[in-house]
Structure formats: structure tokens, C-alpha cells
């Protein structure tokens, strides 16, 4: 297991334009507008119990209306809003959160149970359908919200409410007589409990997370048993198979990533957390096997996951259609969570490469530049009729975008006792406490568009330690120097990180040059939808071709001969500065592919 721990986002200042802009948009527009939407959609009202006036549920299809998830939407918004408060306090946001906490406090049952849907609709049926109805999932998101709010403000009323609920869950679930041996159909509670354990140090919280993970997929199957207890046929399960929620077999025996993509990513994130906390090699090994599976045959070039809408998830290996790709924003965000945790099991650039790829091409695309419109699915090809939503009946992706961006600083740097590791670049500064004392670091770059990176290293007193710099897998022949003296990058790079160990003095400067040039990327030959097709990447950014840059022709008909030269163009006029690509026409005049922009900056939507 790695000794590295992430440097928290509150300790990392975003100074580069790319991320500063996005963070500001999320803080000033996304978080408040999401609160308005939660009000409009009835989510906030659903927390005020009892409430008979709420227009609840689709007749005859109550559980499928999405309303059983509403507690989670409130929790995710509180989490994102609390990250915003960590950047700067805001009385309006705090008042909105306090109102929600008031409602939850009033709603909580005397025994600690707190699920607003069940308390309002079917109070006698709690814990009777873990397979479908998300009670523990909702608690997980509320818990992440409560933890974030406490860390941002020091206020622990919400956390206290939720700890009472967790105590109730601890009593309800377990191997002892009278307890339920169940677990949630939608994983989430496990990673939230690990977060709670890291805050409280209470072993009971970690043990409960491990219990849920270890029970998953055991026989006799809990979801069969509870269906029989409900008087239902276990086979009468909408998703048909337990692969859907990754409970088809115990997690350590799973060798293929299957089913609903977001559930899979949350589960794998929790498995990596538990592997780290429990020093559990069998869980780490299972994560590595499943990582290899998803990366070798189930991932889009955008790091989108899950091609199918039917199960919101995975199908066959190499089934990666472009126009019907589901590739839910939440799945890419979940992949970032998982990759980040894998990176802290083992400092390996493979994980950081995927994290970065998912961040720029699968997750960021989910939120518009104005911060108020969203993509749920992220197809790689469109006829122009798809645009971003102002909201979605199931708004899971909306708050996944905001909570990711509001805490993005936490993905840049990690530290151990005597080493620092940079995973991402883009203009950050931070103070890190090593065993040898405090070190101030400032990374300056125009990443992801340009690969010239400068890092100022200023320990309070001269000290020996190691700085690890990620050399992305796409960056060949990177060069580095310290104070003008060249570093042998090839000799000093291991697992994608260039390690520079020396006595550092205040004001020392590292220069890192990552060559960024357009590259043609071809899919695995088994991806039949991509035969004869090529994708273009420059650095971490996947590019797209749109009619707005190529007027007068159907972009699907464009051709890019293998010998066509691809040029980069700095466009200061486009989105305050991006780098676009153009390909010149060949002698035969075939190439009409005149303009391509990064996917995150596409005009559509
Ligand atoms: Zn989603």
C-alpha cells in the first residue's frame, strides 16, 4: 500500500485560469441554481414531514418515479454546497443548508431512522426492499453531505443526526440473531462510512462498511430472501440479473466489471478505500483485476463507461457504440473517485492517466460553461438534436458535477512523510507539512493546453525530500530540469512518475516540459463501430468535429487521410482561449476536416 495521502482541496489554491474559472462558476452559479431546482422539483418539500400536499410519485409506479432517491439529491447538494463554503463562507448557502437540517431533524424517527420517502409513504415497510429502494444509498449521500458541512463550518448538528441514523443501521444490520444480513442495491453507503470512520476514528463505522462489502453476493442471496418475504418472486426483478447491481457473486470473486456503471464505480471506490484502511490485499487484488478488465475492453476514449441505456451500464467487451453511448456523467465521476483511490493504493501513472482522461473528457462535459445545464448521457456522436438539460428527472449527474468541481483541488497533489506527488497540473499552490517541515509549492502552467510546467519549491528550511512529477502516458520525451540543471527523465521515472530527490532550498525551481502534440488514436480492432475511424487527442483532451466549425457539410462525412497534417491553432477568441486543431486539404481535396475543438468546449448544448 502506498504511503501517499491526498492533500485536501481546501489546502490547494487554484491559480490557473482553466480551473479557477470553472470553480468560480460552480460556486456562484451552479450551487445556487441547483438549490432553486431542488425547490422547484419538490425535493426540498419532500423533506418536510408530514407533508400530504406534495405531488408524489407516478401512479402505480411509485418507486420508479425517482422520488425514493430525493434524500440523496439533498445530501449531494449539501456536500457540493459545503465544498463551496470551504472556499468561502456564504450566509445564504448556510441558511439554505440549515433549513434542510431543520427538516431532517424534525423528520428523524425516535430510533434514529431517517428516510423521508419511507417515513412519509410506507413507514411500516422500511428495510423491506434494499434491492430497489436505495435507503442506505440515500444515507450514504446524506452522510457525505453532513461530513462536508461539518468540515466546512464546524457545525455538527447534521452530522449528529446522521450518526444517530448510522447507530440505528449498525443495530439493524449484522450477522447476529434479529439482524438483517442485507446490503444496498445501489452501493454508496460503504464509501460514506469509510469517510465517517476517517472523521470519527470509530471502528464501528469502518466495520459496518466492511460488513456491507463482504455480504454482497453471498449465498443464500439476500435479495432473493427479502423478495420472498415481500411475497414476490425473486425472479420478478426488473433488471433480471444480479450482475446489474454487482451482487451476482462476492466482490473478491468478481473478475469482470458488469452491470450498472455508477454502482460499479462506487463499489470499486469503496473496495479501494477498504483495502487501504484494512490493509486488505485480497480487496486490492480484486480492484486490480477489475481495473484491468474495464481499461482493456470497456472504456470509451472519453473515459465514458457503460454503453447501454437499458441497464445504465456495461454490456459485452468492446461494445462501444458512439451515437447511442450512454456513458453517464456520474459513471465518469465515479471512475475519477476510483482512480484517485487506486492511485493512493499504489503511486502509478496508469491510474492518474485515466483520472485525468475522465476528468477532462467524461466528467467536465457534463456541465455547461455557464454552470446551469447538464448532460446525463454523453454520446460520442450526435446529429445535433441533443443538448444539455436545464435539469433532469433523475438529477444524480448534476450534483456529481458540482461536488467534483467544487473539490477539484484535492486531486492535484499527494504527500507522504518525506515525499510529494503531483498528479495533475494547471496552476495550483499549496503548503505541505513533511517530516522535515513545511514546504510551499507553486505550480504554474497553462495546462491542459500547453505542457510547459514550472514548480517553485520553497521549504521553510533546507530539507531533503522527494518530489514526484507525473509524466502522462501520452507525453513522450518529456524533459525536466532543476535550477537549470537537466534531470535524466528516463532514468528517474518509475511507474509514470519522475522522482527528484535532493536537498531543496527555498526558491528552487523545477521546469518540466511535456510535449503536447495532436495524436491519432485508433480503437481496439474489436470495436466494430470504430472501424475506419480515428480520434484525435492533444495532451489529455479529446477533440470533436462540429458543424459550427465546419459549415456547409455533414460532419459525419468528413475524412481524415492518414497523411493529412494536423495543425494546432491558438484561439484566444474562443472561450477565453483554447487550442483548436485543423487539418489541411489533401491534393485530391478530400479532407474537409477543417476545425476541431476540445470536447469539453463543444458548441452543442
Ligand atoms: Zn448520473
Coordinates of N, CA and C in Angstrom, one line a residue, residues 303-379:
X303 N -13.2 8.2 -21.7 CA -13.4 7.6 -20.4 C -14.8 7.4 -20.0
X304 N -15.7 7.6 -20.9 CA -17.1 7.2 -20.6 C -17.2 5.7 -20.4
X305 N -18.1 5.4 -19.5 CA -18.3 4.0 -19.1 C -19.8 3.6 -19.3
X306 N -20.1 2.4 -19.8 CA -21.4 1.9 -19.8 C -22.1 2.4 -21.1
X307 N -22.1 1.6 -22.2 CA -22.7 2.0 -23.4 C -24.2 1.9 -23.4
X308 N -24.8 1.2 -22.6 CA -26.3 0.9 -22.7 C -27.1 1.7 -21.8
X309 N -28.2 2.2 -22.4 CA -29.2 2.9 -21.5 C -30.1 1.9 -20.7
X310 N -30.3 0.7 -21.3 CA -31.2 -0.3 -20.7 C -30.8 -0.6 -19.2
X311 N -29.5 -0.8 -19.0 CA -29.1 -1.1 -17.6 C -28.2 0.0 -17.1
X312 N -28.1 1.1 -17.8 CA -27.3 2.3 -17.5 C -25.9 1.7 -17.3
X313 N -25.4 0.8 -18.1 CA -24.1 0.2 -17.8 C -23.5 -0.6 -18.9
X314 N -22.7 -1.6 -18.4 CA -21.9 -2.4 -19.2 C -22.6 -3.5 -20.0
X315 N -22.1 -3.8 -21.2 CA -22.6 -4.9 -22.0 C -21.5 -5.9 -22.2
X316 N -21.2 -6.2 -23.5 CA -20.2 -7.1 -23.9 C -18.8 -6.3 -24.0
X317 N -17.7 -7.0 -23.9 CA -16.4 -6.4 -24.1 C -16.4 -5.8 -25.5
X318 N -15.8 -4.6 -25.6 CA -15.6 -3.9 -26.9 C -16.9 -3.5 -27.6
X319 N -18.0 -3.5 -26.8 CA -19.3 -2.9 -27.4 C -19.3 -1.5 -27.0
X320 N -18.9 -0.6 -27.9 CA -18.7 0.8 -27.6 C -19.3 1.7 -28.7
X321 N -20.6 1.6 -28.9 CA -21.2 2.4 -30.0 C -21.0 3.9 -29.6
X322 N -21.0 4.7 -30.7 CA -20.8 6.1 -30.5 C -22.0 6.9 -30.3
X323 N -23.0 6.7 -31.3 CA -24.2 7.6 -31.3 C -25.2 7.2 -30.1
X324 N -25.1 6.0 -29.7 CA -26.1 5.6 -28.6 C -25.4 5.4 -27.3
X325 N -24.1 5.9 -27.2 CA -23.4 5.7 -26.0 C -24.1 6.3 -24.8
X326 N -24.3 5.6 -23.8 CA -25.0 6.1 -22.6 C -23.9 7.0 -21.8
X327 N -22.9 6.3 -21.4 CA -21.7 7.0 -20.8 C -22.2 8.1 -19.8
X328 N -22.9 7.7 -18.8 CA -23.4 8.6 -17.8 C -22.3 9.5 -17.2
X329 N -22.6 10.8 -17.0 CA -21.7 11.6 -16.4 C -21.2 11.1 -15.0
X330 N -22.2 10.6 -14.2 CA -21.9 10.0 -12.9 C -20.9 8.9 -13.0
X331 N -20.9 8.1 -14.1 CA -20.0 7.0 -14.2 C -18.6 7.5 -14.4
X332 N -18.4 8.6 -15.1 CA -17.1 9.1 -15.3 C -16.6 9.8 -14.0
X333 N -17.5 10.4 -13.3 CA -17.2 11.0 -12.0 C -16.8 9.8 -11.0
X334 N -17.6 8.8 -11.0 CA -17.3 7.6 -10.2 C -15.9 7.0 -10.6
X335 N -15.6 7.0 -11.9 CA -14.3 6.5 -12.3 C -13.2 7.3 -11.7
X336 N -13.4 8.6 -11.7 CA -12.4 9.5 -11.1 C -12.2 9.2 -9.6
X337 N -13.3 9.0 -8.9 CA -13.2 8.6 -7.5 C -12.4 7.3 -7.3
X338 N -12.7 6.3 -8.2 CA -12.0 5.0 -8.1 C -10.5 5.2 -8.4
X339 N -10.2 5.9 -9.5 CA -8.8 6.0 -10.0 C -8.0 6.7 -8.9
X340 N -8.6 7.7 -8.3 CA -7.9 8.5 -7.3 C -7.6 7.6 -6.1
X341 N -8.5 6.7 -5.7 CA -8.2 5.8 -4.6 C -7.2 4.8 -5.0
X342 N -7.2 4.3 -6.3 CA -6.2 3.3 -6.7 C -4.8 3.9 -6.7
X343 N -4.8 5.2 -7.0 CA -3.5 5.9 -7.0 C -2.9 6.0 -5.6
X344 N -3.8 6.0 -4.6 CA -3.3 6.0 -3.3 C -3.1 4.6 -2.6
X345 N -3.5 3.6 -3.4 CA -3.0 2.3 -3.0 C -1.6 2.0 -3.6
X346 N -1.4 2.6 -4.8 CA -0.1 2.5 -5.4 C 0.1 3.7 -6.4
X347 N 1.2 4.4 -6.1 CA 1.5 5.5 -7.0 C 1.9 5.0 -8.4
X348 N 0.9 5.1 -9.3 CA 1.2 4.5 -10.6 C 0.4 5.4 -11.6
X349 N 1.2 5.9 -12.6 CA 0.6 6.9 -13.5 C -0.5 6.3 -14.3
X350 N -0.7 5.0 -14.4 CA -1.8 4.4 -15.1 C -3.1 4.9 -14.5
X351 N -3.2 5.0 -13.2 CA -4.4 5.4 -12.6 C -4.6 6.9 -12.8
X352 N -3.5 7.7 -12.7 CA -3.7 9.1 -12.9 C -4.0 9.5 -14.3
X353 N -3.5 8.7 -15.3 CA -3.8 8.9 -16.7 C -5.3 8.8 -16.9
X354 N -5.9 7.7 -16.3 CA -7.3 7.5 -16.5 C -8.1 8.6 -15.8
X355 N -7.7 8.9 -14.6 CA -8.3 10.0 -13.8 C -8.4 11.3 -14.6
X356 N -7.3 11.6 -15.2 CA -7.2 12.9 -16.0 C -8.1 12.8 -17.3
X357 N -8.0 11.6 -17.9 CA -8.8 11.4 -19.1 C -10.3 11.6 -18.8
X358 N -10.7 11.0 -17.7 CA -12.1 11.0 -17.3 C -12.5 12.4 -16.9
X359 N -11.6 13.1 -16.3 CA -11.9 14.5 -15.8 C -12.2 15.4 -17.0
X360 N -11.2 15.4 -17.9 CA -11.4 16.4 -19.0 C -12.4 16.0 -20.0
X361 N -12.6 14.7 -20.2 CA -13.4 14.3 -21.4 C -14.7 13.6 -21.0
X362 N -14.9 13.1 -19.8 CA -16.1 12.4 -19.5 C -16.9 13.1 -18.4
X363 N -16.2 13.8 -17.5 CA -16.9 14.4 -16.4 C -17.2 15.9 -16.6
X364 N -16.2 16.7 -17.0 CA -16.4 18.1 -17.2 C -17.4 18.4 -18.3
X365 N -17.5 17.5 -19.2 CA -18.5 17.7 -20.3 C -19.9 17.7 -19.8
X366 N -20.1 17.2 -18.6 CA -21.5 17.1 -18.0 C -22.1 18.4 -17.6
X367 N -21.2 19.4 -17.5 CA -21.7 20.7 -17.0 C -21.4 21.8 -18.1
X368 N -22.4 22.7 -18.4 CA -22.1 23.7 -19.4 C -21.2 24.8 -18.8
X369 N -20.7 25.6 -19.7 CA -19.8 26.7 -19.3 C -20.5 27.7 -18.4
X370 N -21.8 27.8 -18.6 CA -22.5 28.8 -17.7 C -22.9 28.2 -16.4
X371 N -22.6 26.9 -16.2 CA -22.8 26.2 -14.9 C -24.2 25.8 -14.6
X372 N -25.1 25.9 -15.5 CA -26.5 25.7 -15.2 C -27.2 24.7 -16.1
X373 N -26.5 24.0 -16.9 CA -27.1 23.0 -17.8 C -26.2 21.8 -17.8
X374 N -26.9 20.6 -18.1 CA -26.2 19.3 -17.8 C -26.4 18.3 -18.9
X375 N -25.4 17.5 -19.1 CA -25.6 16.2 -19.8 C -25.7 15.1 -18.8
X376 N -26.6 14.2 -19.1 CA -26.7 13.0 -18.3 C -26.0 11.9 -19.0
X377 N -26.4 11.6 -20.3 CA -25.6 10.7 -21.1 C -24.7 11.5 -22.0
X378 N -23.6 10.9 -22.4 CA -22.6 11.6 -23.2 C -22.1 10.8 -24.4
X379 N -23.1 10.8 -25.4 CA -22.7 10.1 -26.7 C -21.5 10.7 -27.3

